[in-house]
Amino acid sequence: MNGRFAPGWYQSATVRGRPRRTLDEDREAGLRVFPEHLVPHLRHEGLADLGADARQALLAQHFYQYMLFTTHLETKVVNRGAALVAHGEVDVDLSPEARLDAFKIYCDEGYHALFSLDVVQQVEKALAVPVLPYDFAPRLARLERTAERFLPGLDSLGRLLQVVAFETVVTRYLAQIPRDETVFRVVREVVGDHVSDEVHHHAYFVRLFRELWTSLSPALRVKVACSMPHFVDDCLRPDLAPVRAALLSAGVAPATADAVIADCYREDVLTAGVRESGRHTLKLCESVGAFDTPEAREQAHLLGLLP
């Protein structure tokens, strides 16, 4: 696998060439911290009587959760796998340039984590809405259970595939927020910075997965193919505990919070969202023949990710 970033990364990567994004309260006047249409529970009839301050707090908490998810994901999942690639600790024939590119991704992702936390702290101060604690441990535990279930004893491979899943999905947040002129400029800018780097990361991990696939034995291909739909689901399925905590913090009664979550996050809705955002990763798997075996296709069907 050959490198593709050098030498342009040194000039074009956001960590190299973009300014720190800062919140200017005058510029943000009349704008929202996050797109309301990307927060399903805000439209629920059970919250119709919430006041403007409570609704703003719910919107802020959703924004905080998204950005804090990013800080944890980049440092605890993506950079863990990127380091394996950079050090040549994966079963793929990597050129020196490709390994160096993995370290560039490592730098990019560390910067994404930094500016995500930076803008959370800026917004928290401006809105005076305290950030609720965010626990990434359940997500990480799901990823590790999938790796242990399908790839026991193959820790490095499991961690690399987790990164492939996260880096090749395309979520609505990354696609829509930079273009939404109703949203704080600082938020659009940091998400736009993230998008500009992720385009390169996506291409890098698509190539890496293709080359990894060719190096696998037939038996290991089946295991990898069975695991990938689950890694996609682990990656994209939302955590509902933070949603409930945000509702309660906004003064919503526990029974109402539970009803709102049950209505807004039905299993069929969640599955459709995972299938839509994960379609590029699923097509990548199909393109190498990963779902040609009955075992692998069954796993994708069980999760509702293939027709």
mmCIF file of C-alpha atoms in Angstrom:
data_model
loop_
_atom_site.group_PDB
_atom_site.id
_atom_site.type_symbol
_atom_site.label_atom_id
_atom_site.label_comp_id
_atom_site.label_asym_id
_atom_site.label_seq_id
_atom_site.Cartn_x
_atom_site.Cartn_y
_atom_site.Cartn_z
ATOM 1 C CA MET A 1 0.000 0.000 0.000
ATOM 2 C CA ASN A 2 1.481 3.290 -1.089
ATOM 3 C CA GLY A 3 1.124 6.638 0.654
ATOM 4 C CA ARG A 4 -1.171 9.322 -0.723
ATOM 5 C CA PHE A 5 -1.003 12.259 1.725
ATOM 6 C CA ALA A 6 2.572 13.488 1.206
ATOM 7 C CA PRO A 7 3.532 16.205 0.594
ATOM 8 C CA GLY A 8 0.179 18.015 0.540
ATOM 9 C CA TRP A 9 -0.750 17.104 4.109
ATOM 10 C CA TYR A 10 1.827 19.502 5.497
ATOM 11 C CA GLN A 11 0.008 22.405 3.870
ATOM 12 C CA SER A 12 -3.640 21.275 3.758
ATOM 13 C CA ALA A 13 -4.345 19.353 6.981
ATOM 14 C CA THR A 14 -6.440 21.381 9.414
ATOM 15 C CA VAL A 15 -3.900 20.846 12.184
ATOM 16 C CA ARG A 16 -1.270 22.403 9.929
ATOM 17 C CA GLY A 17 -3.069 25.202 8.141
ATOM 18 C CA ARG A 18 -6.352 26.190 9.816
ATOM 19 C CA PRO A 19 -6.791 28.752 12.600
ATOM 20 C CA ARG A 20 -8.279 27.983 15.991
ATOM 21 C CA ARG A 21 -12.051 28.302 15.655
ATOM 22 C CA THR A 22 -13.487 30.665 18.252
ATOM 23 C CA LEU A 23 -17.003 31.623 19.199
ATOM 24 C CA ASP A 24 -18.001 35.248 18.633
ATOM 25 C CA GLU A 25 -21.289 35.833 20.449
ATOM 26 C CA ASP A 26 -22.204 38.797 18.244
ATOM 27 C CA ARG A 27 -21.718 36.716 15.092
ATOM 28 C CA GLU A 28 -23.735 33.826 16.541
ATOM 29 C CA ALA A 29 -26.723 35.983 17.533
ATOM 30 C CA GLY A 30 -29.975 34.446 16.306
ATOM 31 C CA LEU A 31 -28.306 31.135 15.417
ATOM 32 C CA ARG A 32 -28.648 27.719 17.066
ATOM 33 C CA VAL A 33 -25.867 25.605 18.492
ATOM 34 C CA PHE A 34 -27.041 22.520 16.573
ATOM 35 C CA PRO A 35 -29.617 21.716 13.856
ATOM 36 C CA GLU A 36 -32.938 20.994 15.554
ATOM 37 C CA HIS A 37 -33.967 18.529 12.826
ATOM 38 C CA LEU A 38 -31.010 16.296 13.772
ATOM 39 C CA VAL A 39 -32.320 15.918 17.340
ATOM 40 C CA PRO A 40 -35.293 13.519 17.032
ATOM 41 C CA HIS A 41 -36.723 13.978 20.525
ATOM 42 C CA LEU A 42 -37.056 17.777 20.275
ATOM 43 C CA ARG A 43 -40.095 17.355 18.008
ATOM 44 C CA HIS A 44 -41.941 14.955 20.312
ATOM 45 C CA GLU A 45 -45.380 16.102 21.439
ATOM 46 C CA GLY A 46 -44.500 15.185 25.012
ATOM 47 C CA LEU A 47 -42.042 18.098 25.043
ATOM 48 C CA ALA A 48 -44.463 20.637 23.529
ATOM 49 C CA ASP A 49 -44.815 22.506 26.814
ATOM 50 C CA LEU A 50 -41.094 22.918 27.417
ATOM 51 C CA GLY A 51 -39.983 26.526 27.676
ATOM 52 C CA ALA A 52 -37.429 28.132 25.387
ATOM 53 C CA ASP A 53 -34.610 27.843 27.941
ATOM 54 C CA ALA A 54 -35.236 24.134 28.479
ATOM 55 C CA ARG A 55 -35.314 23.507 24.720
ATOM 56 C CA GLN A 56 -32.061 25.399 24.270
ATOM 57 C CA ALA A 57 -30.524 23.322 27.053
ATOM 58 C CA LEU A 58 -31.630 20.094 25.341
ATOM 59 C CA LEU A 59 -30.153 21.278 22.055
ATOM 60 C CA ALA A 60 -26.905 22.229 23.794
ATOM 61 C CA GLN A 61 -26.667 18.850 25.519
ATOM 62 C CA HIS A 62 -27.100 17.056 22.185
ATOM 63 C CA PHE A 63 -24.327 19.181 20.730
ATOM 64 C CA TYR A 64 -22.075 18.452 23.727
ATOM 65 C CA GLN A 65 -22.732 14.726 23.423
ATOM 66 C CA TYR A 66 -21.868 14.712 19.718
ATOM 67 C CA MET A 67 -18.626 16.617 20.199
ATOM 68 C CA LEU A 68 -17.564 14.640 23.289
ATOM 69 C CA PHE A 69 -18.311 11.424 21.422
ATOM 70 C CA THR A 70 -15.848 12.682 18.815
ATOM 71 C CA THR A 71 -13.129 13.381 21.379
ATOM 72 C CA HIS A 72 -13.415 9.867 22.808
ATOM 73 C CA LEU A 73 -13.769 8.124 19.463
ATOM 74 C CA GLU A 74 -10.737 9.765 17.915
ATOM 75 C CA THR A 75 -8.414 9.109 20.842
ATOM 76 C CA LYS A 76 -9.699 5.760 22.144
ATOM 77 C CA VAL A 77 -10.621 3.941 18.928
ATOM 78 C CA VAL A 78 -9.280 5.576 15.770
ATOM 79 C CA ASN A 79 -5.853 6.547 17.070
ATOM 80 C CA ARG A 80 -5.441 3.156 18.728
ATOM 81 C CA GLY A 81 -5.815 1.560 15.291
ATOM 82 C CA ALA A 82 -3.847 4.242 13.455
ATOM 83 C CA ALA A 83 -0.909 3.618 15.779
ATOM 84 C CA LEU A 84 -0.969 -0.093 14.922
ATOM 85 C CA VAL A 85 -0.777 0.772 11.229
ATOM 86 C CA ALA A 86 1.937 3.393 11.728
ATOM 87 C CA HIS A 87 4.097 0.948 13.662
ATOM 88 C CA GLY A 88 3.599 -1.805 11.070
ATOM 89 C CA GLU A 89 1.793 -4.028 13.570
ATOM 90 C CA VAL A 90 -0.856 -5.246 11.121
ATOM 91 C CA ASP A 91 -0.799 -8.084 8.598
ATOM 92 C CA VAL A 92 -0.689 -5.863 5.524
ATOM 93 C CA ASP A 93 2.285 -5.106 3.308
ATOM 94 C CA LEU A 94 2.686 -1.386 4.024
ATOM 95 C CA SER A 95 5.068 0.976 2.302
ATOM 96 C CA PRO A 96 7.041 3.430 4.453
ATOM 97 C CA GLU A 97 4.856 6.208 2.998
ATOM 98 C CA ALA A 98 1.645 4.448 4.026
ATOM 99 C CA ARG A 99 2.921 4.037 7.571
ATOM 100 C CA LEU A 100 3.861 7.701 7.665
ATOM 101 C CA ASP A 101 0.380 8.574 6.409
ATOM 102 C CA ALA A 102 -1.068 6.655 9.363
ATOM 103 C CA PHE A 103 0.868 8.944 11.693
ATOM 104 C CA LYS A 104 -0.565 11.933 9.822
ATOM 105 C CA ILE A 105 -4.030 10.535 10.469
ATOM 106 C CA TYR A 106 -3.030 10.102 14.121
ATOM 107 C CA CYS A 107 -2.146 13.816 14.272
ATOM 108 C CA ASP A 108 -5.362 14.791 12.481
ATOM 109 C CA GLU A 109 -7.523 12.784 14.863
ATOM 110 C CA GLY A 110 -5.787 14.139 17.946
ATOM 111 C CA TYR A 111 -6.494 17.638 16.651
ATOM 112 C CA HIS A 112 -10.148 16.767 15.973
ATOM 113 C CA ALA A 113 -10.440 15.660 19.593
ATOM 114 C CA LEU A 114 -8.779 18.860 20.774
ATOM 115 C CA PHE A 115 -10.929 21.280 18.786
ATOM 116 C CA SER A 116 -14.100 19.354 19.644
ATOM 117 C CA LEU A 117 -13.438 19.750 23.356
ATOM 118 C CA ASP A 118 -12.307 23.355 22.807
ATOM 119 C CA VAL A 119 -15.579 24.378 21.155
ATOM 120 C CA VAL A 120 -17.628 22.524 23.793
ATOM 121 C CA GLN A 121 -15.954 24.577 26.504
ATOM 122 C CA GLN A 122 -16.492 27.803 24.551
ATOM 123 C CA VAL A 123 -20.191 27.068 23.994
ATOM 124 C CA GLU A 124 -20.712 25.985 27.592
ATOM 125 C CA LYS A 125 -19.366 29.317 28.793
ATOM 126 C CA ALA A 126 -21.426 31.338 26.305
ATOM 127 C CA LEU A 127 -24.744 29.554 26.888
ATOM 128 C CA ALA A 128 -24.264 28.929 30.638
ATOM 129 C CA VAL A 129 -25.599 25.388 30.130
ATOM 130 C CA PRO A 130 -23.353 22.999 32.100
ATOM 131 C CA VAL A 131 -22.041 19.974 30.222
ATOM 132 C CA LEU A 132 -23.393 16.685 31.545
ATOM 133 C CA PRO A 133 -20.886 13.849 32.076
ATOM 134 C CA TYR A 134 -20.351 11.726 28.971
ATOM 135 C CA ASP A 135 -19.496 8.032 29.290
ATOM 136 C CA PHE A 136 -17.883 6.405 26.246
ATOM 137 C CA ALA A 137 -17.307 3.114 28.075
ATOM 138 C CA PRO A 138 -20.545 1.404 26.869
ATOM 139 C CA ARG A 139 -19.626 2.094 23.242
ATOM 140 C CA LEU A 140 -16.100 0.783 23.700
ATOM 141 C CA ALA A 141 -17.444 -2.299 25.478
ATOM 142 C CA ARG A 142 -19.768 -3.054 22.535
ATOM 143 C CA LEU A 143 -16.867 -2.818 20.103
ATOM 144 C CA GLU A 144 -14.735 -5.126 22.233
ATOM 145 C CA ARG A 145 -17.558 -7.679 22.565
ATOM 146 C CA THR A 146 -17.925 -7.796 18.787
ATOM 147 C CA ALA A 147 -14.178 -8.271 18.337
ATOM 148 C CA GLU A 148 -14.080 -11.045 20.924
ATOM 149 C CA ARG A 149 -17.144 -12.761 19.466
ATOM 150 C CA PHE A 150 -15.974 -12.900 15.849
ATOM 151 C CA LEU A 151 -12.193 -12.496 16.087
ATOM 152 C CA PRO A 152 -11.101 -14.125 19.370
ATOM 153 C CA GLY A 153 -7.385 -13.823 19.976
ATOM 154 C CA LEU A 154 -6.970 -11.395 17.067
ATOM 155 C CA ASP A 155 -6.904 -8.136 19.006
ATOM 156 C CA SER A 156 -4.955 -6.089 16.463
ATOM 157 C CA LEU A 157 -7.188 -7.157 13.588
ATOM 158 C CA GLY A 158 -10.330 -6.389 15.574
ATOM 159 C CA ARG A 159 -9.093 -2.921 16.477
ATOM 160 C CA LEU A 160 -8.105 -2.191 12.893
ATOM 161 C CA LEU A 161 -11.551 -3.206 11.616
ATOM 162 C CA GLN A 162 -13.189 -0.952 14.203
ATOM 163 C CA VAL A 163 -11.285 1.949 12.665
ATOM 164 C CA VAL A 164 -12.232 0.902 9.130
ATOM 165 C CA ALA A 165 -15.892 0.944 10.168
ATOM 166 C CA PHE A 166 -15.740 4.355 11.833
ATOM 167 C CA GLU A 167 -13.650 5.960 9.100
ATOM 168 C CA THR A 168 -15.738 4.773 6.148
ATOM 169 C CA VAL A 169 -19.275 5.521 7.389
ATOM 170 C CA VAL A 170 -20.810 8.878 6.441
ATOM 171 C CA THR A 171 -23.122 10.385 9.050
ATOM 172 C CA ARG A 172 -25.741 13.079 8.539
ATOM 173 C CA TYR A 173 -23.944 15.296 11.042
ATOM 174 C CA LEU A 174 -20.745 15.571 9.029
ATOM 175 C CA ALA A 175 -22.659 15.943 5.786
ATOM 176 C CA GLN A 176 -25.224 18.538 6.858
ATOM 177 C CA ILE A 177 -23.895 20.756 9.640
ATOM 178 C CA PRO A 178 -21.243 22.688 7.648
ATOM 179 C CA ARG A 179 -23.932 23.804 5.168
ATOM 180 C CA ASP A 180 -26.633 24.698 7.728
ATOM 181 C CA GLU A 181 -26.678 28.484 8.021
ATOM 182 C CA THR A 182 -28.989 28.357 11.042
ATOM 183 C CA VAL A 183 -26.150 26.876 13.134
ATOM 184 C CA PHE A 184 -23.409 28.714 15.041
ATOM 185 C CA ARG A 185 -20.603 29.624 12.662
ATOM 186 C CA VAL A 186 -17.987 28.205 15.012
ATOM 187 C CA VAL A 187 -19.777 24.848 14.980
ATOM 188 C CA ARG A 188 -20.055 24.842 11.188
ATOM 189 C CA GLU A 189 -16.368 25.685 10.935
ATOM 190 C CA VAL A 190 -15.083 22.943 13.241
ATOM 191 C CA VAL A 191 -17.310 20.308 11.665
ATOM 192 C CA GLY A 192 -16.226 21.540 8.219
ATOM 193 C CA ASP A 193 -12.585 21.220 9.278
ATOM 194 C CA HIS A 194 -13.337 17.675 10.393
ATOM 195 C CA VAL A 195 -14.974 16.844 7.060
ATOM 196 C CA SER A 196 -12.039 18.125 5.011
ATOM 197 C CA ASP A 197 -9.658 15.754 6.795
ATOM 198 C CA GLU A 198 -12.056 12.810 6.877
ATOM 199 C CA VAL A 199 -12.321 12.738 3.089
ATOM 200 C CA HIS A 200 -8.657 11.687 3.002
ATOM 201 C CA HIS A 201 -9.015 9.303 5.928
ATOM 202 C CA HIS A 202 -11.991 7.617 4.263
ATOM 203 C CA ALA A 203 -9.986 6.987 1.082
ATOM 204 C CA TYR A 204 -6.988 5.731 3.066
ATOM 205 C CA PHE A 205 -8.963 3.148 5.031
ATOM 206 C CA VAL A 206 -10.903 1.998 1.973
ATOM 207 C CA ARG A 207 -7.567 1.144 0.330
ATOM 208 C CA LEU A 208 -6.255 -0.422 3.521
ATOM 209 C CA PHE A 209 -9.302 -2.656 3.902
ATOM 210 C CA ARG A 210 -9.080 -3.810 0.288
ATOM 211 C CA GLU A 211 -5.435 -4.731 0.695
ATOM 212 C CA LEU A 212 -6.037 -6.339 4.071
ATOM 213 C CA TRP A 213 -8.783 -8.465 2.540
ATOM 214 C CA THR A 214 -6.476 -9.883 -0.127
ATOM 215 C CA SER A 215 -4.006 -10.956 2.567
ATOM 216 C CA LEU A 216 -6.546 -12.965 4.601
ATOM 217 C CA SER A 217 -6.998 -16.711 4.449
ATOM 218 C CA PRO A 218 -10.441 -17.942 3.301
ATOM 219 C CA ALA A 219 -11.375 -18.903 6.874
ATOM 220 C CA LEU A 220 -10.345 -15.530 8.269
ATOM 221 C CA ARG A 221 -12.214 -13.725 5.511
ATOM 222 C CA VAL A 222 -15.440 -15.321 6.741
ATOM 223 C CA LYS A 223 -14.747 -14.141 10.295
ATOM 224 C CA VAL A 224 -13.968 -10.611 9.159
ATOM 225 C CA ALA A 225 -17.032 -10.525 6.910
ATOM 226 C CA CYS A 226 -19.264 -11.637 9.775
ATOM 227 C CA SER A 227 -17.828 -8.999 12.080
ATOM 228 C CA MET A 228 -18.117 -5.960 9.817
ATOM 229 C CA PRO A 229 -21.926 -5.470 9.962
ATOM 230 C CA HIS A 230 -21.675 -5.591 13.750
ATOM 231 C CA PHE A 231 -18.825 -3.068 13.829
ATOM 232 C CA VAL A 232 -20.946 -0.770 11.641
ATOM 233 C CA ASP A 233 -23.881 -1.163 14.017
ATOM 234 C CA ASP A 234 -21.636 -0.594 17.049
ATOM 235 C CA CYS A 235 -20.315 2.538 15.384
ATOM 236 C CA LEU A 236 -23.623 4.143 14.419
ATOM 237 C CA ARG A 237 -26.269 3.023 16.900
ATOM 238 C CA PRO A 238 -26.905 5.966 19.263
ATOM 239 C CA ASP A 239 -26.420 5.730 23.015
ATOM 240 C CA LEU A 240 -29.748 6.482 24.671
ATOM 241 C CA ALA A 241 -28.540 6.910 28.255
ATOM 242 C CA PRO A 242 -27.138 10.403 27.506
ATOM 243 C CA VAL A 243 -30.430 11.341 25.820
ATOM 244 C CA ARG A 244 -32.376 10.359 28.926
ATOM 245 C CA ALA A 245 -29.940 12.212 31.188
ATOM 246 C CA ALA A 246 -30.366 15.356 29.056
ATOM 247 C CA LEU A 247 -34.151 15.123 29.215
ATOM 248 C CA LEU A 248 -34.104 14.748 32.985
ATOM 249 C CA SER A 249 -31.682 17.657 33.361
ATOM 250 C CA ALA A 250 -34.125 19.836 31.386
ATOM 251 C CA GLY A 251 -36.872 19.096 33.904
ATOM 252 C CA VAL A 252 -38.678 16.365 31.963
ATOM 253 C CA ALA A 253 -40.378 13.802 34.216
ATOM 254 C CA PRO A 254 -38.806 10.318 34.124
ATOM 255 C CA ALA A 255 -41.951 8.669 32.738
ATOM 256 C CA THR A 256 -42.222 11.284 30.004
ATOM 257 C CA ALA A 257 -38.525 10.924 29.164
ATOM 258 C CA ASP A 258 -38.949 7.172 28.783
ATOM 259 C CA ALA A 259 -42.004 7.644 26.545
ATOM 260 C CA VAL A 260 -40.183 10.187 24.369
ATOM 261 C CA ILE A 261 -37.216 7.839 23.909
ATOM 262 C CA ALA A 262 -39.468 4.860 23.159
ATOM 263 C CA ASP A 263 -41.279 6.830 20.464
ATOM 264 C CA CYS A 264 -38.322 8.649 18.892
ATOM 265 C CA TYR A 265 -35.767 5.860 18.948
ATOM 266 C CA ARG A 266 -37.777 2.847 17.836
ATOM 267 C CA GLU A 267 -35.770 -0.124 16.630
ATOM 268 C CA ASP A 268 -36.929 0.250 13.027
ATOM 269 C CA VAL A 269 -35.873 3.919 13.018
ATOM 270 C CA LEU A 270 -32.462 3.121 14.505
ATOM 271 C CA THR A 271 -31.883 0.298 12.026
ATOM 272 C CA ALA A 272 -32.799 2.528 9.079
ATOM 273 C CA GLY A 273 -30.361 5.170 10.337
ATOM 274 C CA VAL A 274 -27.527 2.667 10.699
ATOM 275 C CA ARG A 275 -28.235 1.246 7.251
ATOM 276 C CA GLU A 276 -28.243 4.710 5.636
ATOM 277 C CA SER A 277 -25.107 6.060 7.334
ATOM 278 C CA GLY A 278 -23.284 2.745 6.941
ATOM 279 C CA ARG A 279 -24.100 2.215 3.277
ATOM 280 C CA HIS A 280 -20.608 3.138 2.048
ATOM 281 C CA THR A 281 -18.946 0.665 4.417
ATOM 282 C CA LEU A 282 -21.421 -2.053 3.491
ATOM 283 C CA LYS A 283 -20.809 -1.420 -0.220
ATOM 284 C CA LEU A 284 -17.071 -1.620 0.423
ATOM 285 C CA CYS A 285 -17.581 -5.024 2.024
ATOM 286 C CA GLU A 286 -19.776 -6.175 -0.839
ATOM 287 C CA SER A 287 -17.219 -4.952 -3.400
ATOM 288 C CA VAL A 288 -14.582 -7.392 -2.108
ATOM 289 C CA GLY A 289 -17.062 -10.272 -1.860
ATOM 290 C CA ALA A 290 -17.359 -10.166 1.916
ATOM 291 C CA PHE A 291 -21.060 -10.987 1.854
ATOM 292 C CA ASP A 292 -20.799 -13.816 -0.665
ATOM 293 C CA THR A 293 -20.771 -16.436 2.082
ATOM 294 C CA PRO A 294 -24.086 -17.410 3.733
ATOM 295 C CA GLU A 295 -22.641 -16.884 7.241
ATOM 296 C CA ALA A 296 -21.634 -13.284 6.595
ATOM 297 C CA ARG A 297 -24.807 -12.391 4.734
ATOM 298 C CA GLU A 298 -26.864 -13.827 7.581
ATOM 299 C CA GLN A 299 -25.147 -11.513 10.090
ATOM 300 C CA ALA A 300 -25.923 -8.472 7.926
ATOM 301 C CA HIS A 301 -29.537 -9.640 7.540
ATOM 302 C CA LEU A 302 -29.930 -10.177 11.286
ATOM 303 C CA LEU A 303 -29.039 -6.533 11.838
ATOM 304 C CA GLY A 304 -31.311 -5.353 9.049
ATOM 305 C CA LEU A 305 -28.424 -3.886 7.079
ATOM 306 C CA LEU A 306 -28.918 -5.715 3.786
ATOM 307 C CA PRO A 307 -32.109 -6.161 1.747
#
